[in-house]
CSV table of N, CA, C and O and ligand atoms in Angstrom, one decimal:
chain,number,residue,atom,x,y,z
H,287,UNK,N,74.5,56.9,85.8
H,287,UNK,CA,75.5,57.5,86.7
H,287,UNK,C,76.7,58.0,86.0
H,287,UNK,O,77.4,57.2,85.3
H,288,UNK,N,77.0,59.3,86.2
H,288,UNK,CA,78.0,59.9,85.4
H,288,UNK,C,79.4,59.3,85.5
H,288,UNK,O,80.1,59.1,84.5
H,289,UNK,N,79.7,58.9,86.7
H,289,UNK,CA,81.1,58.5,86.9
H,289,UNK,C,81.3,57.0,86.9
H,289,UNK,O,82.3,56.5,87.4
H,290,UNK,N,80.3,56.3,86.4
H,290,UNK,CA,80.3,54.8,86.5
H,290,UNK,C,80.9,54.2,85.2
H,290,UNK,O,80.3,54.5,84.1
H,291,UNK,N,81.9,53.4,85.3
H,291,UNK,CA,82.6,52.8,84.1
H,291,UNK,C,81.6,52.0,83.3
H,291,UNK,O,81.5,52.1,82.1
H,292,UNK,N,80.8,51.2,84.0
H,292,UNK,CA,79.8,50.3,83.2
H,292,UNK,C,78.7,51.1,82.6
H,292,UNK,O,78.2,50.7,81.6
H,293,UNK,N,78.2,52.2,83.3
H,293,UNK,CA,77.2,53.0,82.6
H,293,UNK,C,77.8,53.6,81.4
H,293,UNK,O,77.1,53.8,80.4
H,294,UNK,N,79.1,54.0,81.4
H,294,UNK,CA,79.7,54.5,80.2
H,294,UNK,C,79.8,53.4,79.1
H,294,UNK,O,79.7,53.7,77.9
H,295,UNK,N,80.1,52.2,79.5
H,295,UNK,CA,80.1,51.1,78.5
H,295,UNK,C,78.7,50.9,77.9
H,295,UNK,O,78.5,50.7,76.7
H,296,UNK,N,77.7,51.0,78.7
H,296,UNK,CA,76.3,50.8,78.3
H,296,UNK,C,76.0,52.0,77.3
H,296,UNK,O,75.3,51.7,76.3
H,297,UNK,N,76.4,53.2,77.6
H,297,UNK,CA,76.1,54.3,76.7
H,297,UNK,C,76.9,54.3,75.5
H,297,UNK,O,76.7,55.1,74.5
H,298,UNK,N,78.0,53.4,75.4
H,298,UNK,CA,78.8,53.3,74.2
H,298,UNK,C,80.0,54.3,74.2
H,298,UNK,O,80.7,54.5,73.3
H,299,UNK,N,80.1,55.0,75.4
H,299,UNK,CA,81.2,56.0,75.5
H,299,UNK,C,82.6,55.3,75.7
H,299,UNK,O,83.6,55.9,75.4
H,300,UNK,N,82.6,54.1,76.2
H,300,UNK,CA,83.8,53.2,76.3
H,300,UNK,C,83.5,51.9,75.5
H,300,UNK,O,82.4,51.4,75.7
H,301,UNK,N,84.4,51.5,74.7
H,301,UNK,CA,84.1,50.3,73.9
H,301,UNK,C,84.1,49.0,74.7
H,301,UNK,O,84.8,49.0,75.7
H,302,UNK,N,83.4,48.1,74.2
H,302,UNK,CA,83.4,46.7,74.8
H,302,UNK,C,83.2,45.7,73.8
H,302,UNK,O,82.7,46.0,72.7
H,303,UNK,N,83.6,44.5,74.1
H,303,UNK,CA,83.3,43.4,73.2
H,303,UNK,C,82.0,42.7,73.6
H,303,UNK,O,81.9,41.9,74.5
H,304,UNK,N,80.9,43.1,72.9
H,304,UNK,CA,79.6,42.7,73.3
H,304,UNK,C,79.3,41.2,72.9
H,304,UNK,O,79.7,40.8,71.8
H,305,UNK,N,78.7,40.5,73.8
H,305,UNK,CA,78.3,39.1,73.6
H,305,UNK,C,76.8,39.1,73.4
H,305,UNK,O,76.3,38.3,72.6
H,306,UNK,N,76.0,39.9,74.1
H,306,UNK,CA,74.6,40.0,74.0
H,306,UNK,C,74.1,41.3,74.5
H,306,UNK,O,74.7,41.9,75.4
H,307,UNK,N,73.0,41.8,73.9
H,307,UNK,CA,72.5,43.1,74.4
H,307,UNK,C,71.0,43.1,74.1
H,307,UNK,O,70.5,42.7,73.0
H,308,UNK,N,70.2,43.6,75.1
H,308,UNK,CA,68.8,43.9,74.8
H,308,UNK,C,68.4,45.2,75.6
H,308,UNK,O,69.3,45.9,76.0
H,309,UNK,N,67.2,45.4,75.7
H,309,UNK,CA,66.8,46.7,76.3
H,309,UNK,C,67.2,46.8,77.8
H,309,UNK,O,67.4,47.9,78.3
H,310,UNK,N,67.3,45.7,78.5
H,310,UNK,CA,67.6,45.7,79.9
H,310,UNK,C,68.9,45.2,80.3
H,310,UNK,O,69.4,45.6,81.5
H,311,UNK,N,69.6,44.5,79.5
H,311,UNK,CA,70.8,43.8,79.9
H,311,UNK,C,71.9,43.9,78.9
H,311,UNK,O,71.6,43.8,77.7
H,312,UNK,N,73.2,44.0,79.3
H,312,UNK,CA,74.3,43.9,78.4
H,312,UNK,C,75.3,42.8,78.9
H,312,UNK,O,75.5,42.7,80.1
H,313,UNK,N,75.8,42.0,78.0
H,313,UNK,CA,76.8,41.0,78.3
H,313,UNK,C,78.0,41.3,77.4
H,313,UNK,O,77.9,41.5,76.2
H,314,UNK,N,79.2,41.4,78.1
H,314,UNK,CA,80.4,41.7,77.3
H,314,UNK,C,81.6,41.0,77.9
H,314,UNK,O,81.6,40.6,79.1
H,315,UNK,N,82.7,40.9,77.1
H,315,UNK,CA,83.9,40.1,77.6
H,315,UNK,C,84.7,41.0,78.6
H,315,UNK,O,84.9,42.2,78.3
H,316,UNK,N,85.1,40.3,79.7
H,316,UNK,CA,86.0,41.0,80.7
H,316,UNK,C,87.3,41.4,80.0
H,316,UNK,O,87.9,40.6,79.3
H,317,UNK,N,87.8,42.6,80.3
H,317,UNK,CA,89.0,43.1,79.7
H,317,UNK,C,90.3,42.3,80.2
H,317,UNK,O,91.3,42.3,79.5
H,318,UNK,N,90.1,41.7,81.4
H,318,UNK,CA,91.3,41.0,82.0
H,318,UNK,C,90.8,39.6,82.4
H,318,UNK,O,90.6,39.3,83.5
H,319,UNK,N,90.5,38.7,81.4
H,319,UNK,CA,89.9,37.5,81.6
H,319,UNK,C,90.7,36.6,82.6
H,319,UNK,O,91.9,36.5,82.5
H,320,UNK,N,89.9,36.0,83.5
H,320,UNK,CA,90.5,35.1,84.5
H,320,UNK,C,90.2,33.6,84.2
H,320,UNK,O,90.6,32.7,85.0
H,321,UNK,N,89.6,33.4,83.0
H,321,UNK,CA,89.4,32.0,82.5
H,321,UNK,C,89.2,32.2,81.0
H,321,UNK,O,89.0,33.3,80.5
H,322,UNK,N,89.3,31.1,80.3
H,322,UNK,CA,89.2,31.2,78.8
H,322,UNK,C,87.9,31.9,78.4
H,322,UNK,O,87.9,32.6,77.4
H,323,UNK,N,86.8,31.6,79.1
H,323,UNK,CA,85.6,32.4,78.9
H,323,UNK,C,85.3,33.2,80.2
H,323,UNK,O,85.2,32.7,81.3
H,324,UNK,N,85.3,34.5,80.0
H,324,UNK,CA,85.0,35.4,81.2
H,324,UNK,C,84.1,36.6,80.7
H,324,UNK,O,84.6,37.5,80.0
H,325,UNK,N,82.9,36.4,80.9
H,325,UNK,CA,81.9,37.4,80.5
H,325,UNK,C,81.2,38.1,81.6
H,325,UNK,O,81.0,37.5,82.7
H,326,UNK,N,81.0,39.4,81.5
H,326,UNK,CA,80.3,40.2,82.5
H,326,UNK,C,78.9,40.4,82.1
H,326,UNK,O,78.7,40.8,80.9
H,327,UNK,N,77.9,40.2,82.9
H,327,UNK,CA,76.5,40.4,82.6
H,327,UNK,C,76.0,41.5,83.6
H,327,UNK,O,76.1,41.4,84.8
H,328,UNK,N,75.5,42.6,83.0
H,328,UNK,CA,75.1,43.7,83.8
H,328,UNK,C,73.7,44.3,83.4
H,328,UNK,O,73.3,44.2,82.3
H,329,UNK,N,73.0,44.8,84.4
H,329,UNK,CA,71.7,45.4,84.1
H,329,UNK,C,72.0,46.8,83.5
H,329,UNK,O,73.0,47.4,83.9
H,330,UNK,N,71.1,47.3,82.7
H,330,UNK,CA,71.4,48.6,82.1
H,330,UNK,C,71.0,49.7,83.1
H,330,UNK,O,71.4,50.9,83.0
H,331,UNK,N,70.2,49.4,84.1
H,331,UNK,CA,69.9,50.4,85.2
H,331,UNK,C,71.0,50.3,86.2
H,331,UNK,O,71.6,49.2,86.4
H,332,UNK,N,71.4,51.4,86.7
H,332,UNK,CA,72.5,51.5,87.6
H,332,UNK,C,72.1,51.0,89.0
H,332,UNK,O,71.3,51.6,89.7
H,333,UNK,N,72.6,49.9,89.4
H,333,UNK,CA,72.5,49.3,90.8
H,333,UNK,C,73.9,49.1,91.3
H,333,UNK,O,74.7,48.5,90.5
H,334,UNK,N,74.3,49.6,92.4
H,334,UNK,CA,75.7,49.5,92.8
H,334,UNK,C,76.2,48.1,93.1
H,334,UNK,O,77.3,47.8,92.7
H,335,UNK,N,75.4,47.2,93.6
H,335,UNK,CA,75.8,45.9,93.9
H,335,UNK,C,74.6,45.1,94.3
H,335,UNK,O,73.5,45.6,94.5
H,336,UNK,N,74.8,43.8,94.6
H,336,UNK,CA,73.7,42.9,95.1
H,336,UNK,C,73.1,43.5,96.4
H,336,UNK,O,71.9,43.4,96.7
H,337,UNK,N,74.0,44.2,97.2
H,337,UNK,CA,73.5,44.8,98.4
H,337,UNK,C,72.4,45.9,98.2
H,337,UNK,O,71.7,46.3,99.2
H,338,UNK,N,72.3,46.4,97.0
H,338,UNK,CA,71.3,47.5,96.7
H,338,UNK,C,70.1,46.9,96.0
H,338,UNK,O,69.3,47.7,95.5
H,339,UNK,N,70.0,45.6,95.9
H,339,UNK,CA,68.8,45.0,95.3
H,339,UNK,C,67.6,45.1,96.2
H,339,UNK,O,67.6,44.9,97.4
H,340,UNK,N,66.4,45.6,95.6
H,340,UNK,CA,65.2,45.8,96.4
H,340,UNK,C,64.0,45.2,95.6
H,340,UNK,O,64.2,44.8,94.4
H,341,UNK,N,62.9,45.1,96.2
H,341,UNK,CA,61.7,44.7,95.5
H,341,UNK,C,61.4,45.5,94.3
H,341,UNK,O,60.9,45.0,93.3
H,342,UNK,N,61.8,46.8,94.3
H,342,UNK,CA,61.5,47.7,93.2
H,342,UNK,C,62.4,47.4,92.0
H,342,UNK,O,62.0,47.7,90.8
H,343,UNK,N,63.7,47.0,92.2
H,343,UNK,CA,64.6,46.8,91.1
H,343,UNK,C,65.0,45.4,90.8
H,343,UNK,O,65.8,45.1,89.9
H,344,UNK,N,64.5,44.4,91.6
H,344,UNK,CA,65.0,43.0,91.5
H,344,UNK,C,64.7,42.4,90.1
H,344,UNK,O,65.3,41.4,89.8
H,345,UNK,N,63.7,42.9,89.4
H,345,UNK,CA,63.4,42.4,88.1
H,345,UNK,C,64.7,42.5,87.2
H,345,UNK,O,64.9,41.6,86.3
H,346,UNK,N,65.5,43.5,87.4
H,346,UNK,CA,66.8,43.6,86.6
H,346,UNK,C,67.7,42.4,86.9
H,346,UNK,O,68.4,42.0,86.0
H,347,UNK,N,67.7,41.9,88.1
H,347,UNK,CA,68.5,40.8,88.5
H,347,UNK,C,68.0,39.5,87.8
H,347,UNK,O,68.8,38.8,87.2
H,348,UNK,N,66.7,39.4,87.8
H,348,UNK,CA,66.1,38.2,87.1
H,348,UNK,C,66.5,38.3,85.6
H,348,UNK,O,66.8,37.2,85.0
H,349,UNK,N,66.4,39.4,85.0
H,349,UNK,CA,66.7,39.6,83.6
H,349,UNK,C,68.2,39.2,83.4
H,349,UNK,O,68.5,38.6,82.4
H,350,UNK,N,69.1,39.6,84.3
H,350,UNK,CA,70.5,39.3,84.2
H,350,UNK,C,70.7,37.7,84.1
H,350,UNK,O,71.4,37.2,83.3
H,351,UNK,N,69.9,37.0,85.0
H,351,UNK,CA,70.1,35.6,85.0
H,351,UNK,C,69.5,34.9,83.8
H,351,UNK,O,70.0,33.9,83.3
H,352,UNK,N,68.4,35.5,83.2
H,352,UNK,CA,67.9,35.0,82.0
H,352,UNK,C,69.0,35.1,80.9
H,352,UNK,O,69.2,34.2,80.1
H,353,UNK,N,69.7,36.2,80.9
H,353,UNK,CA,70.8,36.4,79.9
H,353,UNK,C,72.0,35.5,80.2
H,353,UNK,O,72.6,35.0,79.3
H,354,UNK,N,72.3,35.3,81.5
H,354,UNK,CA,73.4,34.3,81.8
H,354,UNK,C,73.0,33.0,81.2
H,354,UNK,O,73.9,32.4,80.5
H,355,UNK,N,71.8,32.5,81.3
H,355,UNK,CA,71.4,31.2,80.7
H,355,UNK,C,71.5,31.3,79.2
H,355,UNK,O,72.0,30.3,78.6
H,356,UNK,N,71.1,32.4,78.6
H,356,UNK,CA,71.1,32.5,77.2
H,356,UNK,C,72.6,32.5,76.6
H,356,UNK,O,72.9,31.8,75.7
H,357,UNK,N,73.4,33.3,77.3
H,357,UNK,CA,74.8,33.4,76.9
H,357,UNK,C,75.6,32.0,77.1
H,357,UNK,O,76.4,31.6,76.3
H,358,UNK,N,75.3,31.4,78.2
H,358,UNK,CA,75.9,30.1,78.5
H,358,UNK,C,75.5,29.1,77.3
H,358,UNK,O,76.4,28.3,76.9
H,359,UNK,N,74.3,29.2,76.8
H,359,UNK,CA,73.9,28.3,75.7
H,359,UNK,C,74.6,28.7,74.4
H,359,UNK,O,75.1,27.9,73.7
H,360,UNK,N,74.6,30.0,74.2
H,360,UNK,CA,75.2,30.5,72.9
H,360,UNK,C,76.7,30.3,72.9
H,360,UNK,O,77.3,30.0,71.8
H,361,UNK,N,77.4,30.3,74.1
H,361,UNK,CA,78.8,30.0,74.1
H,361,UNK,C,79.1,28.6,74.3
H,361,UNK,O,80.2,28.2,74.5
H,362,UNK,N,78.0,27.8,74.4
H,362,UNK,CA,78.1,26.3,74.5
H,362,UNK,C,78.9,25.9,75.8
H,362,UNK,O,79.7,25.0,75.8
H,363,UNK,N,78.6,26.6,76.9
H,363,UNK,CA,79.2,26.3,78.2
H,363,UNK,C,78.5,25.2,78.8
H,363,UNK,O,77.3,25.3,79.2
H,364,UNK,N,79.1,24.1,79.1
H,364,UNK,CA,78.5,22.9,79.7
H,364,UNK,C,78.6,23.1,81.2
H,364,UNK,O,77.7,22.7,82.0
H,365,UNK,N,79.6,23.8,81.7
H,365,UNK,CA,79.9,24.0,83.1
H,365,UNK,C,80.4,25.4,83.3
H,365,UNK,O,81.3,25.8,82.5
H,366,UNK,N,79.9,26.1,84.2
H,366,UNK,CA,80.4,27.5,84.4
H,366,UNK,C,80.1,28.0,85.8
H,366,UNK,O,79.3,27.4,86.5
H,367,UNK,N,80.8,29.1,86.2
H,367,UNK,CA,80.6,29.6,87.6
H,367,UNK,C,80.1,31.1,87.4
H,367,UNK,O,80.6,31.8,86.6
H,368,UNK,N,79.2,31.5,88.3
H,368,UNK,CA,78.7,32.9,88.3
H,368,UNK,C,79.1,33.5,89.6
H,368,UNK,O,78.8,32.9,90.7
H,369,UNK,N,79.8,34.6,89.6
H,369,UNK,CA,80.3,35.3,90.8
H,369,UNK,C,79.9,36.8,90.8
H,369,UNK,O,79.9,37.4,89.7
H,370,UNK,N,79.5,37.3,91.9
H,370,UNK,CA,79.3,38.7,92.1
H,370,UNK,C,80.0,39.2,93.4
H,370,UNK,O,79.7,38.7,94.4
H,371,UNK,N,80.9,40.1,93.2
H,371,UNK,CA,81.6,40.6,94.4
H,371,UNK,C,80.8,41.8,94.9
H,371,UNK,O,80.4,42.6,94.2
H,372,UNK,N,80.7,41.9,96.2
H,372,UNK,CA,80.0,43.0,96.9
H,372,UNK,C,80.9,43.6,97.9
H,372,UNK,O,81.2,43.0,98.9
H,373,UNK,N,81.3,44.9,97.6
H,373,UNK,CA,82.2,45.6,98.5
H,373,UNK,C,83.7,45.4,98.2
H,373,UNK,O,84.1,44.3,97.7
H,374,UNK,N,84.5,46.3,98.6
H,374,UNK,CA,85.9,46.3,98.3
H,374,UNK,C,86.6,45.1,98.9
H,374,UNK,O,87.4,44.5,98.2
H,375,UNK,N,86.2,44.7,100.1
H,375,UNK,CA,86.9,43.6,100.7
H,375,UNK,C,86.6,42.3,100.0
H,375,UNK,O,87.4,41.3,100.1
H,376,UNK,N,85.5,42.2,99.3
H,376,UNK,CA,85.2,41.0,98.5
H,376,UNK,C,85.8,41.1,97.1
H,376,UNK,O,85.6,40.2,96.3
H,377,UNK,N,86.5,42.2,96.8
H,377,UNK,CA,87.1,42.3,95.5
H,377,UNK,C,86.3,43.2,94.5
H,377,UNK,O,86.7,43.2,93.3
H,378,UNK,N,85.2,43.8,94.9
H,378,UNK,CA,84.5,44.7,93.9
H,378,UNK,C,85.3,45.9,93.6
H,378,UNK,O,85.7,46.7,94.5
H,379,UNK,N,85.5,46.1,92.3
H,379,UNK,CA,86.2,47.3,91.9
H,379,UNK,C,85.4,48.2,91.0
H,379,UNK,O,85.7,49.4,90.9
H,380,UNK,N,84.3,47.7,90.5
H,380,UNK,CA,83.4,48.5,89.7
H,380,UNK,C,82.0,48.4,90.4
H,380,UNK,O,81.4,47.4,90.5
H,381,UNK,N,81.5,49.6,90.8
H,381,UNK,CA,80.3,49.6,91.7
H,381,UNK,C,79.1,49.8,90.9
H,381,UNK,O,78.3,50.7,91.1
H,382,UNK,N,78.9,48.9,89.9
H,382,UNK,CA,77.7,48.8,89.1
H,382,UNK,C,77.5,47.2,89.1
H,382,UNK,O,78.4,46.5,88.6
H,383,UNK,N,76.3,46.8,89.5
H,383,UNK,CA,76.1,45.4,89.7
H,383,UNK,C,76.5,44.6,88.4
H,383,UNK,O,76.2,45.0,87.3
H,384,UNK,N,77.3,43.5,88.6
H,384,UNK,CA,77.7,42.7,87.5
H,384,UNK,C,77.9,41.3,88.0
H,384,UNK,O,78.3,41.0,89.1
H,385,UNK,N,77.6,40.4,87.1
H,385,UNK,CA,77.8,38.9,87.3
H,385,UNK,C,78.9,38.4,86.4
H,385,UNK,O,78.8,38.6,85.2
H,386,UNK,N,80.0,37.9,87.0
H,386,UNK,CA,81.1,37.3,86.2
H,386,UNK,C,80.6,35.9,85.8
H,386,UNK,O,80.1,35.1,86.7
H,387,UNK,N,80.7,35.6,84.6
H,387,UNK,CA,80.5,34.2,84.1
H,387,UNK,C,81.8,33.6,83.6
H,387,UNK,O,82.4,34.1,82.7
H,388,UNK,N,82.3,32.6,84.4
H,388,UNK,CA,83.6,32.0,84.1
H,388,UNK,C,83.5,30.6,83.7
H,388,UNK,O,82.7,29.8,84.3
H,389,UNK,N,84.3,30.2,82.7
H,389,UNK,CA,84.2,28.9,82.2
H,389,UNK,C,85.5,28.6,81.4
H,389,UNK,O,86.2,29.5,81.0
H,390,UNK,N,85.7,27.3,81.1
H,390,UNK,CA,86.7,26.9,80.1
H,390,UNK,C,88.0,26.4,80.8
H,390,UNK,O,88.9,26.0,80.1
H,391,UNK,N,88.0,26.3,82.1
H,391,UNK,CA,89.1,25.6,82.8
H,391,UNK,C,88.5,25.1,84.1
H,391,UNK,O,87.5,25.6,84.6
H,392,UNK,N,89.2,24.1,84.7
H,392,UNK,CA,88.7,23.6,85.9
H,392,UNK,C,88.6,24.7,87.0
H,392,UNK,O,89.6,25.4,87.2
H,393,UNK,N,87.5,24.9,87.7
H,393,UNK,CA,87.4,25.9,88.7
H,393,UNK,C,87.3,25.4,90.1
H,393,UNK,O,87.2,26.1,91.0
H,394,UNK,N,87.4,24.1,90.2
H,394,UNK,CA,87.2,23.4,91.5
H,394,UNK,C,88.1,23.9,92.6
H,394,UNK,O,87.7,24.0,93.8
H,395,UNK,N,89.3,24.2,92.3
H,395,UNK,CA,90.3,24.5,93.3
H,395,UNK,C,90.1,25.9,93.9
H,395,UNK,O,90.7,26.3,94.9
H,396,UNK,N,89.2,26.7,93.3
H,396,UNK,CA,89.1,28.1,93.7
H,396,UNK,C,87.9,28.2,94.8
H,396,UNK,O,87.3,27.2,95.1
H,397,UNK,N,87.7,29.4,95.2
H,397,UNK,CA,86.7,29.7,96.3
H,397,UNK,C,85.3,29.2,95.9
H,397,UNK,O,84.9,29.4,94.8
H,398,UNK,N,84.7,28.6,96.8
H,398,UNK,CA,83.3,27.9,96.7
H,398,UNK,C,83.3,27.1,95.4
H,398,UNK,O,82.6,26.2,95.2
G,183,AMP,P1,84.9,43.4,90.1
G,183,AMP,O1,86.3,43.4,90.5
G,183,AMP,O2,84.1,42.2,90.6
G,183,AMP,O3,84.2,44.7,90.5
G,183,AMP,O4,84.8,43.2,88.6
G,183,AMP,C1,85.1,44.2,87.7
G,183,AMP,C2,85.6,43.6,86.4
G,183,AMP,O5,85.5,44.6,85.4
G,183,AMP,C3,87.0,43.1,86.4
G,183,AMP,O6,87.1,41.7,86.2
G,183,AMP,C4,87.7,43.9,85.4
G,183,AMP,O7,88.7,43.2,84.7
G,183,AMP,C5,86.6,44.3,84.5
G,183,AMP,N1,86.7,45.5,83.7
G,183,AMP,C6,87.2,46.7,84.1
G,183,AMP,N2,87.2,47.6,83.0
G,183,AMP,C7,86.7,46.9,82.0
G,183,AMP,C8,86.4,47.3,80.6
G,183,AMP,N3,86.7,48.5,80.2
G,183,AMP,N4,85.9,46.4,79.8
G,183,AMP,C9,85.6,45.1,80.3
G,183,AMP,N5,85.9,44.7,81.5
G,183,AMP,C10,86.4,45.6,82.4
G,184,ZN,ZN1,76.5,52.3,86.5
């Protein structure tokens, strides 16, 4: 997608601090971390949000969760939270599916 920030990061047109990359998935550090560890895990195929997941593209979501487990292990995260915002009212600002992986501070007081 030409105008998508995360597609530009995948293409290497915008720099990122990569944590993990393979043919299907990229994990990189959030530019404005909200916890000591704040990693974004995204599929390389453009899917706008969880609301756009279908039987045809859902394998990309499964691959993201495999990478979340891998990154949690490599970052030695014993406890972490995975969040995906869907739509502007939920706080989505980048309309390319992404999973926030947050860890490194107590998260209990926050939403869910
Ligand atoms: P959301 O608000 O759920 O759509 O999440 C988008 C996230 O992307 C935010 O947490 C931003 O801080 C993050 N972000 C925006 N631009 C960049 C960038 N160039 N590199 C890394 N993270 C970014
Ligand atoms: Zn995109």
